[in-house]
């Protein structure tokens, strides 16, 4: 079963379309890019409050990412683009999600108006749950303390979830995870996420050089703002409902043309036409940096070694968390 095939999950993309069945519910508020361990602590607190009650539990989030609205010339790389964020919220077990369009006008709403018009007037919330660093309203007037006071005045509960720290007592954040991807520190990125980071991409035509080397590849293009370090990776790939192990090269092929960056995936023990299909690729481990070789034969010898290392890494794969278990097929 695909992770998206779960129980009924309601999605509203405006206040006007907010479903009546979620009114009076417990809302977890945040951007939730990446749905990392800190975000899931917020969602977990909301779900814990809703357990055993009649209150629905849902997330309120915002699209596009606020940083991309305020600094459009330098948009933030999305760890989980919109569709993936919805999928992750769904498999976390929520009843739904309210995704509000984020614009400069929306950001200019007074904090009091956000509480009275949205949280109370439209949503009729019974409880709000946010992270320690969540702010809302014009000039970020809506601090956690502001929200607590508003809840006390208007009769709804407020829970502020303190920062989630890793094993080294450093805060878990989307920024840290992006930095880890840029450094090729996939183990750290996945540890902070609590699952193996993944992306979806359509297979495109390439120069088919991999076939000549004995390593046919599915060629994928990452988003232009993706900071992922170029190099060789062990990957787990889903095609439809089927899982495959593989090894991937992200880079410019310096041995041959040093061209535009591509993410090229070789699937072990697979044959077939993948052109036009969308693959889901989970990064399991970083094996080495991209290199230039003196000959195709030298490159092939290295690819043999890379494949052996990737197979070993994938054979040792174990779930990082319940959500990792839901996202990946560990029996494949």
Short mmCIF file of C-alpha atoms in Angstrom, two decimals:
data_model
loop_
_atom_site.label_atom_id
_atom_site.label_comp_id
_atom_site.label_asym_id
_atom_site.label_seq_id
_atom_site.Cartn_x
_atom_site.Cartn_y
_atom_site.Cartn_z
CA UNK A 1 0.00 0.00 0.00
CA UNK A 2 1.26 3.48 -0.83
CA UNK A 3 1.74 5.85 2.13
CA UNK A 4 -0.94 8.06 0.59
CA UNK A 5 -3.54 5.28 0.86
CA UNK A 6 -4.56 6.06 4.43
CA UNK A 7 -7.80 6.91 6.20
CA UNK A 8 -9.85 9.95 5.15
CA UNK A 9 -7.81 13.13 5.29
CA UNK A 10 -9.46 16.50 4.64
CA UNK A 11 -7.58 19.30 2.91
CA UNK A 12 -8.75 22.92 2.69
CA UNK A 13 -6.78 25.49 0.71
CA UNK A 14 -8.64 28.54 1.96
CA UNK A 15 -10.68 29.67 4.93
CA UNK A 16 -13.79 29.66 2.73
CA UNK A 17 -13.37 25.93 2.05
CA UNK A 18 -12.63 24.95 5.65
CA UNK A 19 -14.71 21.82 6.35
CA UNK A 20 -17.31 22.00 9.09
CA UNK A 21 -16.18 18.61 10.43
CA UNK A 22 -12.86 20.15 11.53
CA UNK A 23 -14.45 23.14 13.27
CA UNK A 24 -13.86 23.20 17.02
CA UNK A 25 -10.76 21.10 16.59
CA UNK A 26 -7.21 21.08 17.87
CA UNK A 27 -4.90 22.86 15.43
CA UNK A 28 -1.15 22.43 15.11
CA UNK A 29 0.24 25.57 13.47
CA UNK A 30 3.53 25.86 11.60
CA UNK A 31 5.23 25.83 8.24
CA UNK A 32 6.29 22.19 8.68
CA UNK A 33 8.80 22.09 5.82
CA UNK A 34 10.44 18.70 6.08
CA UNK A 35 8.15 17.36 8.81
CA UNK A 36 11.31 16.76 10.86
CA UNK A 37 11.51 15.54 14.45
CA UNK A 38 10.74 18.99 15.87
CA UNK A 39 7.66 19.39 13.68
CA UNK A 40 6.42 15.94 14.61
CA UNK A 41 6.79 16.83 18.29
CA UNK A 42 4.27 19.63 17.66
CA UNK A 43 1.94 17.30 15.76
CA UNK A 44 2.37 14.62 18.42
CA UNK A 45 1.39 17.05 21.17
CA UNK A 46 -1.75 18.00 19.24
CA UNK A 47 -2.68 14.39 18.61
CA UNK A 48 -2.07 13.54 22.26
CA UNK A 49 -4.52 16.25 23.29
CA UNK A 50 -7.10 14.91 20.86
CA UNK A 51 -6.73 11.29 21.91
CA UNK A 52 -9.90 9.99 23.49
CA UNK A 53 -11.86 13.17 22.76
CA UNK A 54 -14.34 14.13 20.07
CA UNK A 55 -12.08 16.93 18.81
CA UNK A 56 -10.57 16.55 15.34
CA UNK A 57 -6.85 17.29 15.05
CA UNK A 58 -5.47 19.07 12.00
CA UNK A 59 -2.51 21.14 10.85
CA UNK A 60 -2.53 24.74 9.70
CA UNK A 61 0.31 25.54 7.33
CA UNK A 62 1.17 28.10 4.66
CA UNK A 63 2.08 28.12 0.98
CA UNK A 64 4.38 29.24 -0.45
CA UNK A 65 7.13 29.27 2.14
CA UNK A 66 7.13 32.72 3.84
CA UNK A 67 10.84 33.22 3.21
CA UNK A 68 10.24 32.85 -0.52
CA UNK A 69 7.55 35.54 -0.39
CA UNK A 70 9.72 38.05 1.44
CA UNK A 71 12.85 37.24 -0.55
CA UNK A 72 11.67 36.05 -3.99
CA UNK A 73 15.12 36.47 -5.55
CA UNK A 74 16.42 33.78 -3.20
CA UNK A 75 13.61 31.27 -2.61
CA UNK A 76 14.15 28.72 0.12
CA UNK A 77 14.73 25.12 -0.98
CA UNK A 78 11.77 23.02 0.06
CA UNK A 79 12.63 19.78 1.84
CA UNK A 80 9.03 18.70 1.28
CA UNK A 81 7.24 20.53 -1.56
CA UNK A 82 3.52 21.06 -1.14
CA UNK A 83 2.29 17.64 -2.29
CA UNK A 84 4.87 15.84 -0.21
CA UNK A 85 4.09 17.94 2.85
CA UNK A 86 0.42 16.99 2.57
CA UNK A 87 1.36 13.34 2.21
CA UNK A 88 3.55 13.50 5.30
CA UNK A 89 0.85 15.24 7.34
CA UNK A 90 -1.58 12.55 6.27
CA UNK A 91 0.60 9.61 7.25
CA UNK A 92 1.32 11.27 10.61
CA UNK A 93 -2.29 10.44 11.41
CA UNK A 94 -3.98 13.85 11.39
CA UNK A 95 -7.60 14.35 10.41
CA UNK A 96 -6.79 17.07 7.92
CA UNK A 97 -4.85 20.15 6.92
CA UNK A 98 -5.70 23.79 6.32
CA UNK A 99 -3.20 25.30 3.88
CA UNK A 100 -3.50 29.08 3.79
CA UNK A 101 -2.08 31.10 0.88
CA UNK A 102 0.81 33.16 2.23
CA UNK A 103 1.05 36.65 0.75
CA UNK A 104 2.40 39.98 1.96
CA UNK A 105 -1.18 41.03 2.69
CA UNK A 106 -1.72 37.92 4.78
CA UNK A 107 1.54 38.55 6.63
CA UNK A 108 0.29 42.06 7.41
CA UNK A 109 -2.76 40.89 9.37
CA UNK A 110 -2.71 42.15 12.94
CA UNK A 111 -2.04 39.40 15.46
CA UNK A 112 -5.32 40.15 17.24
CA UNK A 113 -7.22 39.83 13.97
CA UNK A 114 -5.52 36.50 13.24
CA UNK A 115 -6.75 35.19 16.57
CA UNK A 116 -10.24 36.65 16.52
CA UNK A 117 -11.12 36.39 12.84
CA UNK A 118 -9.33 33.15 11.92
CA UNK A 119 -8.69 31.01 14.99
CA UNK A 120 -11.95 31.90 16.72
CA UNK A 121 -14.31 33.29 14.09
CA UNK A 122 -13.72 30.82 11.24
CA UNK A 123 -12.08 27.79 12.86
CA UNK A 124 -13.62 27.94 16.32
CA UNK A 125 -10.59 26.14 17.72
CA UNK A 126 -10.60 24.41 21.07
CA UNK A 127 -6.80 24.30 21.35
CA UNK A 128 -3.75 25.60 19.46
CA UNK A 129 -0.35 23.89 19.46
CA UNK A 130 2.76 25.60 18.08
CA UNK A 131 6.50 25.38 18.33
CA UNK A 132 8.55 27.64 20.58
CA UNK A 133 9.68 29.80 17.65
CA UNK A 134 6.38 30.28 15.81
CA UNK A 135 5.33 33.91 15.22
CA UNK A 136 2.39 35.31 13.29
CA UNK A 137 0.80 38.61 12.32
CA UNK A 138 2.20 41.97 11.27
CA UNK A 139 5.80 42.53 12.37
CA UNK A 140 5.69 39.10 14.02
CA UNK A 141 3.57 40.48 16.85
CA UNK A 142 2.05 37.08 17.52
CA UNK A 143 4.61 35.56 19.86
CA UNK A 144 4.05 32.33 21.83
CA UNK A 145 3.30 34.45 24.93
CA UNK A 146 0.81 36.52 22.94
CA UNK A 147 -0.96 33.34 21.87
CA UNK A 148 -1.07 32.03 25.44
CA UNK A 149 -2.61 35.26 26.67
CA UNK A 150 -5.13 35.28 23.81
CA UNK A 151 -6.15 31.73 24.64
CA UNK A 152 -6.68 32.63 28.29
CA UNK A 153 -8.84 35.62 27.28
CA UNK A 154 -10.91 33.85 24.64
CA UNK A 155 -11.28 30.40 26.14
CA UNK A 156 -9.12 28.14 24.00
CA UNK A 157 -6.16 26.09 25.16
CA UNK A 158 -2.58 26.78 24.05
CA UNK A 159 0.39 24.43 24.12
CA UNK A 160 3.85 25.67 23.18
CA UNK A 161 6.21 22.82 22.36
CA UNK A 162 9.80 23.47 23.33
CA UNK A 163 12.64 23.02 20.88
CA UNK A 164 13.61 19.49 19.85
CA UNK A 165 17.31 18.76 20.25
CA UNK A 166 19.46 16.08 18.70
CA UNK A 167 21.78 13.78 20.60
CA UNK A 168 24.39 16.56 20.70
CA UNK A 169 21.93 19.03 22.28
CA UNK A 170 21.69 21.07 19.05
CA UNK A 171 18.30 22.22 17.86
CA UNK A 172 16.60 20.25 15.10
CA UNK A 173 15.73 22.64 12.27
CA UNK A 174 14.99 22.68 8.55
CA UNK A 175 17.99 24.97 8.02
CA UNK A 176 20.35 22.46 9.61
CA UNK A 177 18.93 19.71 7.43
CA UNK A 178 19.45 21.76 4.25
CA UNK A 179 23.04 22.43 5.36
CA UNK A 180 23.58 18.70 5.92
CA UNK A 181 22.32 17.89 2.41
CA UNK A 182 24.67 20.50 0.98
CA UNK A 183 27.58 18.93 2.87
CA UNK A 184 26.68 15.40 1.80
CA UNK A 185 26.05 14.48 5.43
CA UNK A 186 23.08 12.28 4.64
CA UNK A 187 23.31 10.35 7.89
CA UNK A 188 22.92 13.56 9.89
CA UNK A 189 20.16 14.92 7.64
CA UNK A 190 18.20 11.69 7.91
CA UNK A 191 18.76 11.56 11.66
CA UNK A 192 17.35 15.05 12.11
CA UNK A 193 14.39 14.26 9.87
CA UNK A 194 13.77 10.90 11.51
CA UNK A 195 13.33 9.35 8.05
CA UNK A 196 15.31 9.04 4.83
CA UNK A 197 15.00 12.26 2.86
CA UNK A 198 13.33 11.73 -0.49
CA UNK A 199 12.30 13.51 -3.66
CA UNK A 200 10.04 12.74 -6.62
CA UNK A 201 11.21 13.28 -10.19
CA UNK A 202 10.26 12.23 -13.70
CA UNK A 203 12.65 10.08 -15.76
CA UNK A 204 13.99 11.96 -18.76
CA UNK A 205 16.02 10.95 -21.78
CA UNK A 206 19.79 11.10 -21.47
CA UNK A 207 22.76 10.19 -23.63
CA UNK A 208 22.42 6.49 -22.70
CA UNK A 209 26.14 6.29 -21.94
CA UNK A 210 25.41 4.20 -18.86
CA UNK A 211 24.20 1.34 -21.02
CA UNK A 212 27.57 1.17 -22.75
CA UNK A 213 29.28 0.98 -19.36
CA UNK A 214 27.01 -1.81 -18.16
CA UNK A 215 25.19 0.54 -15.80
CA UNK A 216 21.96 1.80 -17.43
CA UNK A 217 20.53 4.73 -15.51
CA UNK A 218 17.28 6.59 -15.04
CA UNK A 219 18.07 10.28 -15.50
CA UNK A 220 16.37 12.72 -13.13
CA UNK A 221 16.62 16.48 -12.75
CA UNK A 222 16.54 17.95 -9.26
CA UNK A 223 15.09 21.40 -8.69
CA UNK A 224 17.52 24.19 -9.51
CA UNK A 225 17.66 25.35 -5.90
CA UNK A 226 18.39 21.90 -4.48
CA UNK A 227 21.62 22.19 -2.46
CA UNK A 228 22.39 18.45 -2.45
CA UNK A 229 26.12 17.79 -2.67
CA UNK A 230 27.24 16.19 -5.89
CA UNK A 231 28.52 12.67 -5.43
CA UNK A 232 27.57 9.01 -5.26
CA UNK A 233 24.68 7.75 -3.11
CA UNK A 234 23.05 4.50 -2.04
CA UNK A 235 19.33 4.88 -2.73
CA UNK A 236 16.01 3.17 -2.26
CA UNK A 237 13.61 3.83 -5.16
CA UNK A 238 9.87 3.40 -5.50
CA UNK A 239 8.34 2.96 -8.95
CA UNK A 240 4.57 2.84 -8.56
CA UNK A 241 4.11 0.34 -5.73
CA UNK A 242 7.40 -1.50 -6.34
CA UNK A 243 10.65 -0.91 -4.47
CA UNK A 244 14.19 -1.24 -5.80
CA UNK A 245 17.69 -0.85 -4.40
CA UNK A 246 20.15 1.23 -6.34
CA UNK A 247 23.19 3.44 -6.58
CA UNK A 248 23.03 7.00 -7.89
CA UNK A 249 25.39 9.62 -9.22
CA UNK A 250 24.51 13.27 -8.73
CA UNK A 251 26.77 15.51 -10.79
CA UNK A 252 28.11 16.68 -14.12
CA UNK A 253 29.93 13.56 -15.42
CA UNK A 254 33.45 15.10 -15.46
CA UNK A 255 34.93 11.99 -17.09
CA UNK A 256 32.85 12.69 -20.21
CA UNK A 257 31.19 16.08 -20.74
CA UNK A 258 31.04 18.03 -17.45
CA UNK A 259 27.55 19.05 -18.51
CA UNK A 260 24.44 20.11 -16.65
CA UNK A 261 23.91 18.40 -13.32
CA UNK A 262 21.79 15.25 -13.37
CA UNK A 263 20.79 12.71 -10.76
CA UNK A 264 21.38 9.34 -12.47
CA UNK A 265 20.00 6.22 -10.78
CA UNK A 266 21.11 2.68 -11.54
CA UNK A 267 18.64 0.13 -10.19
CA UNK A 268 20.06 -3.23 -9.20
CA UNK A 269 18.64 -6.31 -10.93
CA UNK A 270 16.17 -4.27 -13.00
CA UNK A 271 15.38 -4.03 -16.67
CA UNK A 272 12.63 -2.04 -18.29
CA UNK A 273 11.62 1.28 -19.81
CA UNK A 274 11.14 4.03 -17.23
CA UNK A 275 10.90 7.07 -19.49
CA UNK A 276 8.13 9.41 -18.42
CA UNK A 277 7.56 7.66 -15.11
CA UNK A 278 7.89 9.42 -11.76
CA UNK A 279 10.33 7.87 -9.33
CA UNK A 280 10.52 8.41 -5.60
CA UNK A 281 14.14 8.35 -4.47
CA UNK A 282 15.15 8.01 -0.81
CA UNK A 283 18.77 8.83 0.00
CA UNK A 284 20.24 6.19 2.31
CA UNK A 285 23.94 7.05 2.42
CA UNK A 286 26.62 9.18 0.78
CA UNK A 287 29.41 7.02 -0.64
CA UNK A 288 31.95 9.41 -2.16
CA UNK A 289 32.51 12.62 -4.08
CA UNK A 290 32.20 12.80 -7.85
CA UNK A 291 35.53 12.21 -9.59
CA UNK A 292 37.10 12.46 -13.03
CA UNK A 293 38.64 9.22 -14.28
CA UNK A 294 41.31 8.70 -16.93
CA UNK A 295 39.25 6.15 -18.84
CA UNK A 296 35.83 4.54 -19.06
CA UNK A 297 37.38 1.32 -17.79
CA UNK A 298 38.66 3.01 -14.63
CA UNK A 299 35.24 4.55 -14.08
CA UNK A 300 33.56 1.16 -14.50
CA UNK A 301 35.86 -0.42 -11.91
CA UNK A 302 34.92 2.33 -9.48
CA UNK A 303 31.23 1.87 -10.27
CA UNK A 304 31.57 -1.83 -9.42
CA UNK A 305 32.98 -0.83 -6.04
CA UNK A 306 30.28 1.81 -5.52
CA UNK A 307 27.59 -0.77 -6.27
CA UNK A 308 29.04 -3.21 -3.74
CA UNK A 309 29.15 -0.50 -1.07
CA UNK A 310 25.60 0.59 -1.88
CA UNK A 311 24.31 -2.98 -1.66
CA UNK A 312 25.97 -3.37 1.74
CA UNK A 313 24.46 -0.10 3.03
CA UNK A 314 21.01 -1.06 1.80
CA UNK A 315 21.24 -4.57 3.26
CA UNK A 316 21.87 -2.98 6.67
CA UNK A 317 18.90 -0.61 6.39
CA UNK A 318 16.79 -0.31 9.54
CA UNK A 319 13.87 2.07 10.28
CA UNK A 320 14.76 5.34 11.99
CA UNK A 321 11.22 5.87 13.31
CA UNK A 322 7.60 4.90 12.83
CA UNK A 323 7.28 7.38 9.98
CA UNK A 324 10.38 5.96 8.29
CA UNK A 325 8.75 2.55 8.56
CA UNK A 326 5.63 3.90 6.86
CA UNK A 327 7.54 5.64 4.10
CA UNK A 328 9.93 2.82 3.20
CA UNK A 329 9.45 -0.88 2.52
CA UNK A 330 12.10 -2.54 4.68
CA UNK A 331 11.22 -5.98 3.39
CA UNK A 332 12.07 -5.13 -0.21
#
